[in-house]
């Protein structure tokens, strides 16, 4: 019973850690958004209402594309810096790797396809751009995030247990020192998918807000949300 109590307590702490990190990230995003909007005041001051919404729609699309590219870059770091070496070396078992990273490789494949699709749409004339339709097509694949989130407690508990192994601790420390990791820890990277999937509804709502009702993308965006 004491063992189960300790396990449940650790699980609660692990979950609280994820939620706390996500909240901190959201606060950072809010501050960034406020600063960005403040800087845009002078740019949009003399615009008509139509020009303003067109400008804001394009800015939202650029944010979507840029942050998606950054996200894919982070997923690639997880794959190349953490997953691939751990699978090749004998520091931990392949089962340990699967528990820690869950279905992250599948998520990376899906989002790589999403990134390419969004970039192709952006190349089209503004009046023909339909981002909502793309998210609707990808909706089924986003269920991968539900599984990933459900596996997080188990993942964090596995990492905690493996920290008893000096070789594993050394591996994590070396990864953190890798310039590509930007001093982020493994846990800092494992939270990335949770943060990203929470960001999509916010971006789509912003896109909906600045898309005219006459635009073919408007209805699709609403459905995607």
mmCIF file of C-alpha atoms in Angstrom:
data_model
loop_
_atom_site.group_PDB
_atom_site.id
_atom_site.type_symbol
_atom_site.label_atom_id
_atom_site.label_comp_id
_atom_site.label_asym_id
_atom_site.label_seq_id
_atom_site.Cartn_x
_atom_site.Cartn_y
_atom_site.Cartn_z
ATOM 1 C CA UNK A 1 0.000 0.000 0.000
ATOM 2 C CA UNK A 2 2.846 2.379 0.843
ATOM 3 C CA UNK A 3 4.442 1.588 -2.509
ATOM 4 C CA UNK A 4 1.214 2.376 -4.356
ATOM 5 C CA UNK A 5 0.859 5.614 -2.389
ATOM 6 C CA UNK A 6 4.381 6.700 -3.329
ATOM 7 C CA UNK A 7 3.733 5.807 -6.963
ATOM 8 C CA UNK A 8 0.511 7.798 -7.038
ATOM 9 C CA UNK A 9 2.229 10.717 -5.354
ATOM 10 C CA UNK A 10 5.043 10.673 -7.916
ATOM 11 C CA UNK A 11 2.498 10.485 -10.725
ATOM 12 C CA UNK A 12 0.679 13.531 -9.338
ATOM 13 C CA UNK A 13 3.949 15.461 -9.091
ATOM 14 C CA UNK A 14 4.860 14.484 -12.662
ATOM 15 C CA UNK A 15 1.473 15.595 -13.977
ATOM 16 C CA UNK A 16 1.706 18.861 -12.035
ATOM 17 C CA UNK A 17 5.121 19.426 -13.599
ATOM 18 C CA UNK A 18 3.670 19.085 -17.105
ATOM 19 C CA UNK A 19 0.740 21.385 -16.349
ATOM 20 C CA UNK A 20 3.018 23.947 -14.694
ATOM 21 C CA UNK A 21 5.361 23.958 -17.691
ATOM 22 C CA UNK A 22 2.465 24.342 -20.104
ATOM 23 C CA UNK A 23 1.030 27.240 -18.072
ATOM 24 C CA UNK A 24 4.407 28.944 -17.965
ATOM 25 C CA UNK A 25 4.689 28.537 -21.729
ATOM 26 C CA UNK A 26 1.198 30.011 -22.200
ATOM 27 C CA UNK A 27 2.096 33.017 -20.061
ATOM 28 C CA UNK A 28 5.191 33.570 -22.181
ATOM 29 C CA UNK A 29 3.102 33.372 -25.345
ATOM 30 C CA UNK A 30 0.670 35.952 -23.933
ATOM 31 C CA UNK A 31 3.513 38.376 -23.177
ATOM 32 C CA UNK A 32 4.971 37.877 -26.648
ATOM 33 C CA UNK A 33 1.552 38.404 -28.217
ATOM 34 C CA UNK A 34 1.053 41.657 -26.261
ATOM 35 C CA UNK A 35 4.454 42.963 -27.313
ATOM 36 C CA UNK A 36 3.824 42.030 -30.948
ATOM 37 C CA UNK A 37 0.437 43.745 -30.976
ATOM 38 C CA UNK A 38 1.955 46.881 -29.439
ATOM 39 C CA UNK A 39 4.588 46.989 -32.155
ATOM 40 C CA UNK A 40 1.921 46.629 -34.842
ATOM 41 C CA UNK A 41 -0.119 49.658 -33.711
ATOM 42 C CA UNK A 42 1.852 52.097 -35.852
ATOM 43 C CA UNK A 43 1.680 49.753 -38.834
ATOM 44 C CA UNK A 44 -2.101 49.327 -38.764
ATOM 45 C CA UNK A 45 -3.097 52.825 -37.588
ATOM 46 C CA UNK A 46 -3.988 54.200 -41.036
ATOM 47 C CA UNK A 47 -5.491 51.030 -42.509
ATOM 48 C CA UNK A 48 -9.104 50.557 -43.495
ATOM 49 C CA UNK A 49 -10.970 47.810 -41.634
ATOM 50 C CA UNK A 50 -10.618 45.483 -44.610
ATOM 51 C CA UNK A 51 -6.881 46.163 -44.909
ATOM 52 C CA UNK A 52 -6.456 45.657 -41.173
ATOM 53 C CA UNK A 53 -8.081 42.217 -41.199
ATOM 54 C CA UNK A 54 -6.146 41.214 -44.312
ATOM 55 C CA UNK A 55 -2.913 42.270 -42.614
ATOM 56 C CA UNK A 56 -3.740 40.435 -39.376
ATOM 57 C CA UNK A 57 -4.777 37.295 -41.245
ATOM 58 C CA UNK A 58 -1.452 37.233 -43.051
ATOM 59 C CA UNK A 59 0.446 37.837 -39.796
ATOM 60 C CA UNK A 60 -1.397 34.915 -38.179
ATOM 61 C CA UNK A 61 -0.591 32.666 -41.129
ATOM 62 C CA UNK A 62 3.073 33.616 -40.900
ATOM 63 C CA UNK A 63 3.067 32.835 -37.183
ATOM 64 C CA UNK A 64 1.455 29.470 -37.904
ATOM 65 C CA UNK A 65 4.091 28.611 -40.507
ATOM 66 C CA UNK A 66 7.068 29.883 -38.521
ATOM 67 C CA UNK A 67 6.086 28.175 -35.273
ATOM 68 C CA UNK A 68 5.318 24.942 -37.128
ATOM 69 C CA UNK A 69 8.806 25.007 -38.633
ATOM 70 C CA UNK A 70 10.291 25.604 -35.163
ATOM 71 C CA UNK A 71 8.223 22.729 -33.771
ATOM 72 C CA UNK A 72 9.392 20.315 -36.469
ATOM 73 C CA UNK A 73 12.975 21.382 -35.754
ATOM 74 C CA UNK A 74 12.475 20.507 -32.077
ATOM 75 C CA UNK A 75 10.953 17.126 -32.947
ATOM 76 C CA UNK A 76 13.947 16.465 -35.198
ATOM 77 C CA UNK A 77 16.291 17.253 -32.306
ATOM 78 C CA UNK A 78 14.438 14.749 -30.126
ATOM 79 C CA UNK A 79 14.771 12.149 -32.856
ATOM 80 C CA UNK A 80 18.413 12.723 -33.739
ATOM 81 C CA UNK A 81 19.886 13.711 -30.371
ATOM 82 C CA UNK A 82 17.891 11.479 -28.031
ATOM 83 C CA UNK A 83 15.963 8.656 -29.718
ATOM 84 C CA UNK A 84 18.422 7.489 -32.399
ATOM 85 C CA UNK A 85 21.492 7.315 -30.112
ATOM 86 C CA UNK A 86 19.524 5.563 -27.356
ATOM 87 C CA UNK A 87 18.331 2.954 -29.823
ATOM 88 C CA UNK A 88 21.865 2.329 -31.109
ATOM 89 C CA UNK A 89 23.589 2.233 -27.733
ATOM 90 C CA UNK A 90 22.938 -0.173 -24.869
ATOM 91 C CA UNK A 91 22.456 2.394 -22.122
ATOM 92 C CA UNK A 92 18.757 1.532 -21.796
ATOM 93 C CA UNK A 93 16.506 -1.029 -23.477
ATOM 94 C CA UNK A 94 14.408 -0.396 -26.579
ATOM 95 C CA UNK A 95 11.360 -0.898 -24.386
ATOM 96 C CA UNK A 96 12.577 1.950 -22.176
ATOM 97 C CA UNK A 97 12.923 4.145 -25.267
ATOM 98 C CA UNK A 98 9.376 3.312 -26.365
ATOM 99 C CA UNK A 99 7.987 4.134 -22.931
ATOM 100 C CA UNK A 100 9.830 7.463 -22.705
ATOM 101 C CA UNK A 101 9.017 8.754 -26.181
ATOM 102 C CA UNK A 102 5.636 7.094 -26.749
ATOM 103 C CA UNK A 103 4.402 7.743 -30.331
ATOM 104 C CA UNK A 104 6.507 10.857 -30.839
ATOM 105 C CA UNK A 105 8.044 9.545 -34.064
ATOM 106 C CA UNK A 106 4.570 9.158 -35.594
ATOM 107 C CA UNK A 107 3.681 12.686 -34.484
ATOM 108 C CA UNK A 108 6.814 13.989 -36.159
ATOM 109 C CA UNK A 109 5.848 12.306 -39.446
ATOM 110 C CA UNK A 110 2.310 13.711 -39.339
ATOM 111 C CA UNK A 111 3.426 17.243 -38.519
ATOM 112 C CA UNK A 112 6.110 17.163 -41.187
ATOM 113 C CA UNK A 113 3.334 16.479 -43.705
ATOM 114 C CA UNK A 114 1.237 19.263 -42.172
ATOM 115 C CA UNK A 115 4.121 21.720 -42.446
ATOM 116 C CA UNK A 116 4.611 20.943 -46.146
ATOM 117 C CA UNK A 117 0.872 21.254 -46.829
ATOM 118 C CA UNK A 118 0.658 24.635 -45.070
ATOM 119 C CA UNK A 119 3.672 25.947 -46.985
ATOM 120 C CA UNK A 120 2.100 24.934 -50.306
ATOM 121 C CA UNK A 121 -1.163 26.676 -49.433
ATOM 122 C CA UNK A 122 0.687 29.879 -48.527
ATOM 123 C CA UNK A 123 2.160 29.981 -52.041
ATOM 124 C CA UNK A 124 -1.326 30.411 -53.485
ATOM 125 C CA UNK A 125 -3.067 33.793 -53.940
ATOM 126 C CA UNK A 126 -4.650 34.991 -50.649
ATOM 127 C CA UNK A 127 -8.190 34.575 -51.981
ATOM 128 C CA UNK A 128 -7.533 30.882 -52.703
ATOM 129 C CA UNK A 129 -5.714 29.958 -49.492
ATOM 130 C CA UNK A 130 -7.677 27.374 -47.521
ATOM 131 C CA UNK A 131 -5.914 26.443 -44.296
ATOM 132 C CA UNK A 132 -9.078 25.246 -42.585
ATOM 133 C CA UNK A 133 -9.543 22.417 -45.088
ATOM 134 C CA UNK A 134 -6.028 21.157 -44.372
ATOM 135 C CA UNK A 135 -6.647 21.015 -40.624
ATOM 136 C CA UNK A 136 -9.926 19.206 -41.238
ATOM 137 C CA UNK A 137 -8.117 16.571 -43.301
ATOM 138 C CA UNK A 138 -5.494 16.167 -40.582
ATOM 139 C CA UNK A 139 -8.002 16.062 -37.702
ATOM 140 C CA UNK A 140 -7.958 12.271 -37.396
ATOM 141 C CA UNK A 141 -4.183 12.218 -37.095
ATOM 142 C CA UNK A 142 -4.251 14.639 -34.174
ATOM 143 C CA UNK A 143 -5.675 11.813 -32.063
ATOM 144 C CA UNK A 144 -2.023 10.779 -31.781
ATOM 145 C CA UNK A 145 -1.641 13.649 -29.319
ATOM 146 C CA UNK A 146 -4.306 12.160 -27.062
ATOM 147 C CA UNK A 147 -2.248 8.995 -26.759
ATOM 148 C CA UNK A 148 0.961 10.960 -26.274
ATOM 149 C CA UNK A 149 -0.541 13.016 -23.435
ATOM 150 C CA UNK A 150 -1.960 9.886 -21.796
ATOM 151 C CA UNK A 151 1.510 8.309 -21.814
ATOM 152 C CA UNK A 152 3.277 11.250 -20.170
ATOM 153 C CA UNK A 153 2.987 10.135 -16.555
ATOM 154 C CA UNK A 154 4.421 6.742 -17.418
ATOM 155 C CA UNK A 155 7.180 8.388 -19.452
ATOM 156 C CA UNK A 156 8.218 10.688 -16.615
ATOM 157 C CA UNK A 157 8.169 7.854 -14.094
ATOM 158 C CA UNK A 158 10.410 5.796 -16.386
ATOM 159 C CA UNK A 159 12.902 8.641 -16.698
ATOM 160 C CA UNK A 160 12.909 9.071 -12.929
ATOM 161 C CA UNK A 161 13.654 5.368 -12.440
ATOM 162 C CA UNK A 162 16.402 5.347 -15.069
ATOM 163 C CA UNK A 163 18.183 8.247 -13.367
ATOM 164 C CA UNK A 164 19.500 5.652 -10.956
ATOM 165 C CA UNK A 165 21.801 4.603 -13.820
ATOM 166 C CA UNK A 166 24.944 6.798 -14.040
ATOM 167 C CA UNK A 167 25.323 6.092 -17.763
ATOM 168 C CA UNK A 168 21.828 7.384 -18.492
ATOM 169 C CA UNK A 169 22.389 10.522 -16.405
ATOM 170 C CA UNK A 170 25.669 11.151 -18.233
ATOM 171 C CA UNK A 171 23.920 10.709 -21.588
ATOM 172 C CA UNK A 172 21.259 13.295 -20.678
ATOM 173 C CA UNK A 173 23.902 15.749 -19.480
ATOM 174 C CA UNK A 174 25.867 15.384 -22.725
ATOM 175 C CA UNK A 175 22.684 15.939 -24.747
ATOM 176 C CA UNK A 176 21.916 19.118 -22.835
ATOM 177 C CA UNK A 177 25.415 20.420 -23.626
ATOM 178 C CA UNK A 178 24.864 19.798 -27.346
ATOM 179 C CA UNK A 179 24.510 23.247 -28.997
ATOM 180 C CA UNK A 180 21.474 22.022 -30.959
ATOM 181 C CA UNK A 181 19.601 21.431 -27.680
ATOM 182 C CA UNK A 182 19.955 25.068 -26.611
ATOM 183 C CA UNK A 183 20.538 23.868 -23.009
ATOM 184 C CA UNK A 184 17.031 22.378 -22.860
ATOM 185 C CA UNK A 185 16.605 19.159 -20.885
ATOM 186 C CA UNK A 186 14.889 16.018 -22.144
ATOM 187 C CA UNK A 187 11.806 16.954 -20.131
ATOM 188 C CA UNK A 188 11.851 20.374 -21.786
ATOM 189 C CA UNK A 189 11.568 18.674 -25.166
ATOM 190 C CA UNK A 190 9.009 16.066 -24.152
ATOM 191 C CA UNK A 191 6.522 18.825 -23.254
ATOM 192 C CA UNK A 192 6.768 20.362 -26.759
ATOM 193 C CA UNK A 193 3.964 18.269 -28.359
ATOM 194 C CA UNK A 194 1.583 19.103 -25.482
ATOM 195 C CA UNK A 195 2.326 22.806 -25.887
ATOM 196 C CA UNK A 196 1.959 22.682 -29.667
ATOM 197 C CA UNK A 197 -1.387 20.914 -29.830
ATOM 198 C CA UNK A 198 -2.781 23.472 -27.343
ATOM 199 C CA UNK A 199 -1.609 26.278 -29.622
ATOM 200 C CA UNK A 200 -3.528 25.197 -32.757
ATOM 201 C CA UNK A 201 -7.025 26.226 -31.555
ATOM 202 C CA UNK A 202 -5.678 29.643 -30.552
ATOM 203 C CA UNK A 203 -4.109 30.216 -33.964
ATOM 204 C CA UNK A 204 -7.198 28.994 -35.810
ATOM 205 C CA UNK A 205 -9.484 31.269 -33.768
ATOM 206 C CA UNK A 206 -7.209 34.191 -34.555
ATOM 207 C CA UNK A 207 -7.278 33.232 -38.232
ATOM 208 C CA UNK A 208 -11.079 32.943 -38.157
ATOM 209 C CA UNK A 209 -11.370 36.378 -36.546
ATOM 210 C CA UNK A 210 -9.530 38.039 -39.423
ATOM 211 C CA UNK A 211 -10.956 35.999 -42.315
ATOM 212 C CA UNK A 212 -13.920 37.599 -44.165
ATOM 213 C CA UNK A 213 -17.179 35.638 -44.106
ATOM 214 C CA UNK A 214 -17.073 35.663 -47.910
ATOM 215 C CA UNK A 215 -13.688 33.923 -48.009
ATOM 216 C CA UNK A 216 -13.905 30.163 -48.783
ATOM 217 C CA UNK A 217 -11.504 29.506 -45.900
ATOM 218 C CA UNK A 218 -13.819 30.971 -43.225
ATOM 219 C CA UNK A 219 -16.311 28.111 -42.971
ATOM 220 C CA UNK A 220 -13.533 25.494 -43.056
ATOM 221 C CA UNK A 221 -11.627 27.221 -40.263
ATOM 222 C CA UNK A 222 -14.777 27.311 -38.127
ATOM 223 C CA UNK A 223 -15.303 23.585 -38.674
ATOM 224 C CA UNK A 224 -11.659 22.852 -37.902
ATOM 225 C CA UNK A 225 -11.878 24.696 -34.575
#
